[in-house]
CSV table of C-alpha atoms in Angstrom, one decimal:
chain,number,residue,atom,x,y,z
A,1,MET,CA,-21.2,19.5,0.2
A,2,ALA,CA,-20.8,16.3,0.8
A,3,SER,CA,-23.5,13.0,0.4
A,4,LEU,CA,-23.0,10.4,2.3
A,5,ARG,CA,-25.1,7.0,0.8
A,6,GLY,CA,-26.1,3.8,1.7
A,7,GLN,CA,-26.3,2.4,5.4
A,8,GLY,CA,-23.8,4.0,7.6
A,9,LEU,CA,-21.0,5.5,5.6
A,10,ARG,CA,-21.3,2.8,2.8
A,11,ALA,CA,-21.8,3.9,-0.9
A,12,GLY,CA,-24.5,1.0,-0.3
A,13,SER,CA,-24.8,-0.9,-3.6
A,14,GLN,CA,-23.3,-4.2,-4.0
A,15,ASP,CA,-21.8,-3.4,-7.8
A,16,ASP,CA,-19.3,-0.4,-5.3
A,17,LEU,CA,-17.9,-3.8,-3.9
A,18,ASN,CA,-17.5,-2.0,-0.5
A,19,ALA,CA,-15.1,0.4,-2.1
A,20,PHE,CA,-16.5,3.6,-1.5
A,21,LEU,CA,-17.5,5.6,2.0
A,22,ALA,CA,-18.2,9.2,1.2
A,23,ARG,CA,-18.7,10.5,-2.1
A,24,PRO,CA,-19.0,14.4,-3.1
A,25,GLU,CA,-22.6,15.1,-4.4
A,26,GLU,CA,-21.3,16.6,-7.8
A,27,PRO,CA,-17.2,15.3,-8.7
A,28,ALA,CA,-15.6,18.2,-10.5
A,29,ARG,CA,-14.6,17.6,-13.6
A,30,GLY,CA,-11.4,15.4,-13.6
A,31,VAL,CA,-9.2,12.3,-14.2
A,32,ALA,CA,-11.2,10.2,-11.5
A,33,LEU,CA,-9.6,9.9,-8.2
A,34,GLY,CA,-10.5,7.6,-5.7
A,35,VAL,CA,-8.7,8.8,-2.4
A,36,LYS,CA,-7.8,6.4,0.4
A,37,ASP,CA,-10.0,7.6,3.5
A,38,LEU,CA,-7.3,7.8,6.1
A,39,PHE,CA,-6.5,11.1,3.9
A,40,ASP,CA,-8.5,14.1,5.0
A,41,THR,CA,-10.1,15.7,3.0
A,42,ALA,CA,-12.7,19.5,3.4
A,43,GLY,CA,-16.0,19.7,3.7
A,44,LEU,CA,-16.0,15.3,2.6
A,45,VAL,CA,-16.6,12.7,5.6
A,46,THR,CA,-13.4,11.4,6.4
A,47,THR,CA,-13.9,8.6,9.6
A,48,TYR,CA,-9.9,6.9,9.3
A,49,GLY,CA,-11.9,3.5,9.0
A,50,SER,CA,-13.2,4.0,12.2
A,51,ALA,CA,-15.7,4.0,14.3
A,52,ILE,CA,-14.4,6.6,16.1
A,53,PHE,CA,-14.6,9.2,13.8
A,54,ARG,CA,-17.8,8.6,12.2
A,55,GLY,CA,-18.9,11.2,10.9
A,56,HIS,CA,-15.8,13.1,11.1
A,57,VAL,CA,-15.7,16.0,8.5
A,58,PRO,CA,-12.2,18.0,9.2
A,59,GLU,CA,-11.8,21.2,7.9
A,60,ARG,CA,-8.6,20.5,5.9
A,61,THR,CA,-7.1,18.3,2.8
A,62,ALA,CA,-4.2,16.3,2.6
A,63,GLU,CA,-1.4,18.0,1.0
A,64,ALA,CA,-1.0,14.8,-1.2
A,65,VAL,CA,-4.8,15.3,-1.7
A,66,ARG,CA,-5.0,19.1,-2.8
A,67,ARG,CA,-1.7,18.8,-5.4
A,68,LEU,CA,-3.8,16.1,-7.1
A,69,GLU,CA,-6.9,18.6,-7.4
A,70,ASP,CA,-4.3,21.3,-8.0
A,71,ALA,CA,-3.2,18.9,-10.6
A,72,GLY,CA,-7.2,17.7,-12.9
A,73,TYR,CA,-7.5,14.9,-10.6
A,74,ALA,CA,-11.0,14.8,-9.4
A,75,ILE,CA,-12.1,13.1,-5.9
A,76,VAL,CA,-15.2,10.3,-7.1
A,77,GLY,CA,-15.6,8.5,-3.8
A,78,LYS,CA,-13.4,8.0,-0.6
A,79,THR,CA,-12.2,4.2,0.2
A,80,ASN,CA,-12.5,1.9,2.7
A,81,LEU,CA,-10.0,0.8,4.0
A,82,HIS,CA,-8.8,-1.5,6.9
A,83,GLU,CA,-10.0,0.1,10.6
A,84,PHE,CA,-7.2,3.2,10.9
A,85,ALA,CA,-4.9,1.3,8.5
A,86,TYR,CA,-3.8,-0.9,10.7
A,87,GLY,CA,-4.2,-4.0,8.4
A,88,ILE,CA,-4.1,-6.4,5.9
A,89,THR,CA,-7.7,-7.5,4.8
A,90,SER,CA,-9.6,-4.8,4.6
A,91,GLU,CA,-12.4,-6.3,6.2
A,92,ASN,CA,-13.6,-3.1,8.1
A,93,GLU,CA,-16.7,-4.3,10.8
A,94,HIS,CA,-17.7,-0.7,11.2
A,95,TYR,CA,-18.8,-0.3,7.7
A,96,GLY,CA,-18.4,-3.5,5.8
A,97,ASP,CA,-15.5,-5.7,4.0
A,98,VAL,CA,-14.0,-4.7,1.1
A,99,VAL,CA,-14.6,-7.2,-1.9
A,100,ASN,CA,-11.8,-8.4,-4.8
A,101,PRO,CA,-13.8,-7.4,-8.0
A,102,LEU,CA,-11.6,-10.7,-9.3
A,103,ASP,CA,-13.0,-13.0,-6.7
A,104,ARG,CA,-15.7,-12.0,-3.8
A,105,ALA,CA,-14.3,-15.1,-2.0
A,106,ARG,CA,-10.2,-13.5,-1.8
A,107,ILE,CA,-9.1,-10.6,0.5
A,108,PRO,CA,-8.3,-7.1,-2.0
A,109,GLY,CA,-5.8,-6.7,0.5
A,110,GLY,CA,-4.8,-3.6,2.9
A,111,SER,CA,-4.9,-1.7,4.2
A,112,SER,CA,-5.4,0.2,1.1
A,113,GLY,CA,-7.9,-2.2,0.0
A,114,GLY,CA,-10.6,0.0,-1.0
A,115,SER,CA,-8.6,1.9,-3.5
A,116,ALA,CA,-7.4,-1.6,-5.9
A,117,ALA,CA,-11.0,-2.6,-6.1
A,118,ALA,CA,-11.9,0.4,-6.9
A,119,LEU,CA,-9.7,0.7,-9.7
A,120,ALA,CA,-10.0,-2.8,-10.5
A,121,ALA,CA,-13.9,-2.7,-10.3
A,122,GLY,CA,-13.3,0.6,-13.2
A,123,LEU,CA,-14.9,2.6,-10.2
A,124,CYS,CA,-12.0,5.3,-10.7
A,125,ASP,CA,-9.2,5.5,-12.6
A,126,ALA,CA,-6.8,6.7,-10.3
A,127,ALA,CA,-6.5,6.3,-6.3
A,128,LEU,CA,-4.1,7.5,-3.5
A,129,GLY,CA,-3.4,5.0,-1.0
A,130,SER,CA,-0.8,4.7,1.8
A,131,ASP,CA,1.6,2.1,2.7
A,132,SER,CA,3.5,1.3,6.1
A,133,ALA,CA,4.5,-2.2,5.4
A,134,GLY,CA,2.7,-2.9,2.1
A,135,SER,CA,-1.2,-1.3,2.4
A,136,ILE,CA,0.0,0.4,-1.4
A,137,ARG,CA,1.6,-2.9,-2.8
A,138,LEU,CA,-0.4,-5.9,-1.1
A,139,PRO,CA,-4.1,-4.7,-2.3
A,140,ALA,CA,-2.2,-3.8,-6.1
A,141,ALA,CA,-0.9,-7.6,-6.6
A,142,CYS,CA,-4.5,-9.0,-4.8
A,143,CYS,CA,-6.2,-7.1,-6.9
A,144,GLY,CA,-4.3,-6.7,-10.1
A,145,VAL,CA,-3.5,-3.4,-10.2
A,146,VAL,CA,-0.7,-1.2,-10.0
A,147,GLY,CA,0.9,0.4,-6.5
A,148,PHE,CA,3.6,2.5,-5.8
A,149,LYS,CA,4.5,3.4,-2.4
A,150,PRO,CA,7.7,5.6,-3.1
A,151,THR,CA,10.7,6.9,-0.7
A,152,TRP,CA,9.7,8.0,2.8
A,153,GLY,CA,8.9,11.2,3.0
A,154,LEU,CA,8.6,12.6,-0.7
A,155,VAL,CA,5.4,12.8,-0.8
A,156,PRO,CA,3.5,14.7,2.2
A,157,THR,CA,2.1,12.7,4.6
A,158,GLU,CA,0.2,15.8,6.0
A,159,GLY,CA,-3.3,15.8,6.7
A,160,VAL,CA,-2.9,12.0,7.0
A,161,PHE,CA,-3.6,10.1,10.4
A,162,PRO,CA,-0.6,7.7,11.0
A,163,LEU,CA,0.0,4.8,11.7
A,164,ALA,CA,3.8,4.1,12.3
A,165,PRO,CA,5.2,7.4,11.4
A,166,SER,CA,8.9,6.4,10.3
A,167,PHE,CA,6.7,4.1,8.0
A,168,ASP,CA,4.5,5.6,6.8
A,169,THR,CA,4.1,7.0,3.2
A,170,ALA,CA,1.3,7.9,1.0
A,171,GLY,CA,1.5,7.0,-3.3
A,172,PRO,CA,-0.4,5.8,-6.1
A,173,MET,CA,-2.2,3.0,-7.5
A,174,ALA,CA,-3.4,3.0,-11.0
A,175,ARG,CA,-3.6,0.8,-13.9
A,176,SER,CA,-1.3,1.6,-15.3
A,177,VAL,CA,2.3,2.0,-14.5
A,178,PRO,CA,2.1,5.4,-16.9
A,179,ASP,CA,-0.4,6.3,-14.4
A,180,CYS,CA,1.4,6.3,-11.3
A,181,ILE,CA,4.2,8.7,-13.0
A,182,ALA,CA,1.5,10.6,-14.0
A,183,MET,CA,-0.5,10.7,-10.5
A,184,MET,CA,4.0,11.4,-9.1
A,185,GLU,CA,4.5,14.1,-11.1
A,186,ALA,CA,1.3,15.9,-9.7
A,187,LEU,CA,2.9,14.9,-6.2
A,188,VAL,CA,6.0,15.8,-6.2
A,189,PRO,CA,7.2,18.9,-7.9
A,190,GLY,CA,9.8,18.5,-10.2
A,191,PHE,CA,9.3,14.7,-10.5
A,192,ARG,CA,10.8,12.9,-13.0
A,193,VAL,CA,11.3,9.7,-14.3
A,194,ALA,CA,14.9,8.2,-15.4
A,195,HIS,CA,15.2,8.2,-18.8
A,196,LEU,CA,15.5,4.4,-20.3
A,197,GLU,CA,15.6,2.9,-24.0
A,198,ALA,CA,15.0,-0.7,-23.5
A,199,LEU,CA,15.1,-3.1,-20.5
A,200,GLU,CA,18.8,-4.0,-21.0
A,201,ASP,CA,19.4,-0.2,-19.9
A,202,VAL,CA,19.4,-1.5,-16.2
A,203,SER,CA,21.6,-4.5,-14.3
A,204,VAL,CA,18.4,-5.6,-11.9
A,205,GLY,CA,19.0,-9.0,-9.3
A,206,VAL,CA,16.0,-11.1,-8.1
A,207,ALA,CA,15.2,-12.1,-5.4
A,208,TRP,CA,13.0,-14.5,-2.7
A,209,LEU,CA,11.6,-16.5,-5.9
A,210,GLU,CA,12.2,-19.7,-3.4
A,211,THR,CA,9.9,-17.9,-1.0
A,212,ALA,CA,6.4,-18.4,-3.6
A,213,GLU,CA,4.0,-20.2,-4.5
A,214,PRO,CA,5.6,-22.5,-8.1
A,215,LEU,CA,3.1,-20.5,-10.4
A,216,VAL,CA,3.5,-17.2,-8.4
A,217,ARG,CA,7.6,-18.0,-8.3
A,218,GLU,CA,7.0,-19.0,-12.2
A,219,ARG,CA,5.7,-15.6,-14.0
A,220,VAL,CA,7.8,-13.3,-11.5
A,221,ARG,CA,11.2,-15.3,-12.1
A,222,THR,CA,9.7,-14.7,-16.1
A,223,ALA,CA,9.1,-11.6,-15.7
A,224,ALA,CA,12.2,-10.8,-14.0
A,225,ALA,CA,13.7,-12.5,-17.1
A,226,LEU,CA,12.7,-9.7,-19.6
A,227,PHE,CA,15.2,-7.4,-18.4
A,228,PRO,CA,18.0,-9.0,-20.2
A,229,ARG,CA,20.6,-8.3,-17.7
A,230,SER,CA,19.1,-10.1,-14.4
A,231,GLU,CA,20.3,-12.7,-11.9
A,232,GLY,CA,19.9,-14.0,-8.9
A,233,LEU,CA,20.8,-11.8,-5.9
A,234,ASP,CA,21.1,-12.8,-2.4
A,235,PHE,CA,19.5,-10.4,-0.5
A,236,PRO,CA,18.4,-10.4,3.5
A,237,LEU,CA,15.2,-10.3,4.9
A,238,ALA,CA,14.6,-8.0,7.3
A,239,PRO,CA,15.3,-9.0,11.0
A,240,ASP,CA,11.9,-8.7,12.7
A,241,PRO,CA,11.4,-4.3,13.3
A,242,GLY,CA,7.6,-5.5,14.0
A,243,PRO,CA,8.4,-4.1,18.2
A,244,ALA,CA,9.7,-0.4,16.5
A,245,PHE,CA,7.0,-0.3,14.4
A,246,MET,CA,4.8,-1.7,16.8
A,247,HIS,CA,6.1,1.3,19.9
A,248,GLU,CA,5.4,3.7,17.5
A,249,VAL,CA,1.3,2.7,16.6
A,250,ALA,CA,1.5,2.5,20.2
A,251,ALA,CA,2.2,5.9,20.8
A,252,VAL,CA,0.0,7.3,17.7
A,253,HIS,CA,-3.2,5.3,20.0
A,254,ARG,CA,-1.9,5.5,23.3
A,255,ASP,CA,-4.7,8.3,24.5
A,256,LEU,CA,-7.1,7.8,21.6
A,257,PHE,CA,-7.0,3.8,22.5
A,258,ALA,CA,-7.7,5.0,27.2
A,259,GLU,CA,-10.9,6.9,25.3
A,260,HIS,CA,-12.0,4.7,23.2
A,261,ALA,CA,-11.4,1.2,23.7
A,262,ASP,CA,-14.9,0.3,23.0
A,263,LEU,CA,-14.7,1.8,20.1
A,264,TYR,CA,-11.7,0.0,18.3
A,265,GLY,CA,-13.0,-3.5,15.7
A,266,THR,CA,-11.8,-6.7,17.4
A,267,THR,CA,-8.7,-7.2,15.4
A,268,VAL,CA,-7.5,-3.7,15.5
A,269,ARG,CA,-8.0,-4.2,19.5
A,270,VAL,CA,-6.4,-6.8,20.1
A,271,LYS,CA,-3.3,-5.4,18.1
A,272,ILE,CA,-3.4,-1.9,19.7
A,273,GLU,CA,-3.4,-3.9,23.4
A,274,ARG,CA,-0.4,-5.7,22.0
A,275,CYS,CA,1.5,-2.9,21.3
A,276,LEU,CA,0.8,-1.0,24.2
A,277,ALA,CA,2.2,-3.8,26.6
A,278,LEU,CA,5.8,-3.7,24.3
A,279,SER,CA,8.8,-2.3,26.5
A,280,ASP,CA,11.0,0.4,25.6
A,281,ASP,CA,13.7,-2.6,26.0
A,282,GLU,CA,12.5,-4.0,22.7
A,283,ALA,CA,11.4,-1.9,21.1
A,284,ASN,CA,15.0,-0.2,21.2
A,285,ALA,CA,16.3,-3.5,20.2
A,286,SER,CA,14.2,-3.5,17.1
A,287,ALA,CA,15.1,-0.4,16.1
A,288,ALA,CA,18.5,-1.0,16.1
A,289,ALA,CA,18.0,-4.3,14.1
A,290,ARG,CA,16.7,-2.1,11.6
A,291,GLN,CA,19.0,0.6,11.1
A,292,ALA,CA,21.9,-2.3,10.7
A,293,TYR,CA,19.4,-4.0,8.6
A,294,GLY,CA,20.0,-1.2,6.2
A,295,ALA,CA,23.1,-0.8,5.5
A,296,GLN,CA,23.6,-4.7,5.9
A,297,ALA,CA,20.5,-4.3,2.8
A,298,LEU,CA,22.6,-1.4,0.6
A,299,THR,CA,25.5,-3.6,0.6
A,300,ALA,CA,23.3,-6.4,-0.3
A,301,PHE,CA,22.5,-5.2,-3.5
A,302,GLY,CA,26.0,-3.9,-4.9
A,303,ALA,CA,26.5,-3.7,-8.6
A,304,SER,CA,22.3,-4.1,-9.1
A,305,ASP,CA,20.2,-0.5,-10.0
A,306,LEU,CA,16.9,-2.6,-9.0
A,307,VAL,CA,15.8,-5.6,-7.0
A,308,ALA,CA,12.7,-7.6,-7.8
A,309,THR,CA,10.9,-9.6,-5.9
A,310,PRO,CA,7.1,-11.3,-6.1
A,311,THR,CA,4.9,-8.9,-3.9
A,312,MET,CA,3.4,-11.8,-2.5
A,313,GLN,CA,4.3,-15.4,-1.5
A,314,PHE,CA,0.7,-15.8,-3.1
A,315,VAL,CA,-2.3,-15.0,-4.8
A,316,ALA,CA,-5.0,-13.0,-2.9
A,317,PRO,CA,-6.0,-15.3,0.2
A,318,PRO,CA,-9.5,-16.0,1.1
A,319,ALA,CA,-11.2,-14.2,2.7
A,320,GLY,CA,-13.1,-14.6,6.5
A,321,ILE,CA,-10.1,-16.3,8.0
A,322,GLY,CA,-8.7,-12.9,9.7
A,323,ASP,CA,-6.1,-10.5,9.7
A,324,LEU,CA,-3.9,-11.9,12.7
A,325,ALA,CA,-4.2,-15.5,11.2
A,326,ILE,CA,-1.9,-14.2,8.0
A,327,ARG,CA,-1.2,-10.7,8.5
A,328,GLU,CA,3.1,-11.9,9.0
A,329,GLY,CA,2.8,-14.2,5.8
A,330,VAL,CA,1.1,-11.1,3.7
A,331,ILE,CA,3.5,-8.7,5.1
A,332,ARG,CA,7.0,-10.9,4.7
A,333,LEU,CA,7.8,-10.0,1.1
A,334,THR,CA,6.7,-6.1,1.3
A,335,PHE,CA,7.6,-4.6,5.5
A,336,PRO,CA,11.3,-4.7,4.9
A,337,PHE,CA,11.7,-2.1,2.2
A,338,SER,CA,8.9,-0.1,4.3
A,339,ALA,CA,11.4,-0.5,7.3
A,340,LEU,CA,14.2,1.0,5.2
A,341,GLY,CA,12.0,3.4,3.3
A,342,TRP,CA,12.9,2.3,-0.5
A,343,PRO,CA,10.8,3.6,-3.3
A,344,ALA,CA,8.6,-0.2,-4.4
A,345,LEU,CA,6.1,-0.8,-7.3
A,346,ALA,CA,3.7,-3.9,-7.5
A,347,LEU,CA,3.3,-4.4,-11.0
A,348,PRO,CA,0.4,-7.5,-12.0
A,349,CYS,CA,2.6,-10.2,-14.6
A,350,GLY,CA,0.6,-13.2,-15.2
A,351,PRO,CA,-2.2,-15.1,-13.8
A,352,ALA,CA,-1.2,-17.6,-11.2
A,353,GLU,CA,-2.7,-20.2,-8.8
A,354,HIS,CA,-6.9,-20.1,-9.4
A,355,GLY,CA,-6.3,-18.0,-12.6
A,356,LEU,CA,-5.3,-15.1,-10.2
A,357,PRO,CA,-2.8,-12.2,-10.6
A,358,ALA,CA,1.1,-13.0,-9.7
A,359,SER,CA,2.3,-10.3,-8.7
A,360,LEU,CA,6.1,-8.6,-9.2
A,361,GLN,CA,7.9,-5.9,-6.4
A,362,LEU,CA,10.6,-4.0,-8.1
A,363,VAL,CA,13.0,-2.0,-5.8
A,364,GLY,CA,15.1,0.6,-6.0
A,365,ARG,CA,17.6,2.5,-3.7
A,366,PRO,CA,16.0,5.8,-1.6
A,367,GLY,CA,16.3,8.0,-3.9
A,368,HIS,CA,15.9,5.8,-7.3
A,369,ASP,CA,12.2,5.8,-7.6
A,370,GLY,CA,12.5,8.2,-11.5
A,371,LEU,CA,14.5,4.5,-12.1
A,372,VAL,CA,11.8,2.8,-10.8
A,373,LEU,CA,9.1,4.0,-12.3
A,374,ALA,CA,10.7,4.0,-15.5
A,375,ALA,CA,12.1,0.4,-15.8
A,376,GLY,CA,8.1,-0.4,-14.0
A,377,ALA,CA,6.8,1.2,-16.8
A,378,LEU,CA,9.6,-0.7,-20.0
A,379,LEU,CA,8.9,-4.3,-18.2
A,380,GLU,CA,5.0,-3.7,-18.1
A,381,ARG,CA,4.8,-2.8,-22.1
A,382,ALA,CA,7.3,-6.2,-22.2
A,383,LEU,CA,4.1,-7.9,-21.0
A,384,SER,CA,2.0,-6.6,-22.6
A,385,ARG,CA,3.4,-7.9,-25.8
A,386,PRO,CA,1.7,-11.1,-27.6
């Protein structure tokens, strides 16, 4: 039987940092798992972060959640998120803003902010998130945890409320790379990490350092230099695939918005209206640019096995500025790999501005998820040495 605690669907206690929306009355034994409230959970309230679905209890559990439960993970709570996963601050006017445990005056990132905050606060040991433009990697960066966006289509998204289907992925979040690997082994039957003996086993192209603030740039540069075979790489930033993304969002929300526009939060309502106003010509041009970028990016990858970049150009931004004001800058370095559908790992790499963590993004070609995670585990181990 589902249990809803606190006002509305919030867990209520400030100790929960507004991370949890609903909890089972008696969690099963197993690895404590927080599940983003975008994933259906049979018998447990699933709101998608929206007032429209307040009290919604699905009959079936999302396939990714079911696989984790079968592997011994136990849901301890549904984690709060940006409404309909369409935002990067996890400020939710329906169920409360998620608080960053590292600094309450900073955003936890989004849209999987509740998952990252719950991990950082020790409320769970593993978490499930979704990522369409950075929604796993950005909260991981803001809260100093690890997040992995798999190759598009590798982890099933059945039972996950869509945002932009050809961009949407589901993936693991945890406090270490090995914990993310364990989740991937549960999520993808037969998944294996690559066999790497040492960091020198892979060549790494380092890109986009010039976009970052000074301490973030230095932390990422230092971490990437731990790969003996690393060198600068001229890797292109994406042309604007935003209209293609927004066209898909419009298709998902067109009927729902027509019926329930007044129940959408203010900033998400504005974004949906912009999506619905796009022309087919704009969307088609953006889709063509996205396709061309895929070929350009593979060529730019060159002989490198992996690419390393900052996950964000800066540390967690201050809360209260608003998603619309900061979205473009926050997703600048994550959205390209969502547009490409490539695997990308966000890994904390040391304190930067204001003492908050910098995050390195490690990226592989499509299907090279096991290589990204193997290299990430070695790098994490090297960063932990005194």
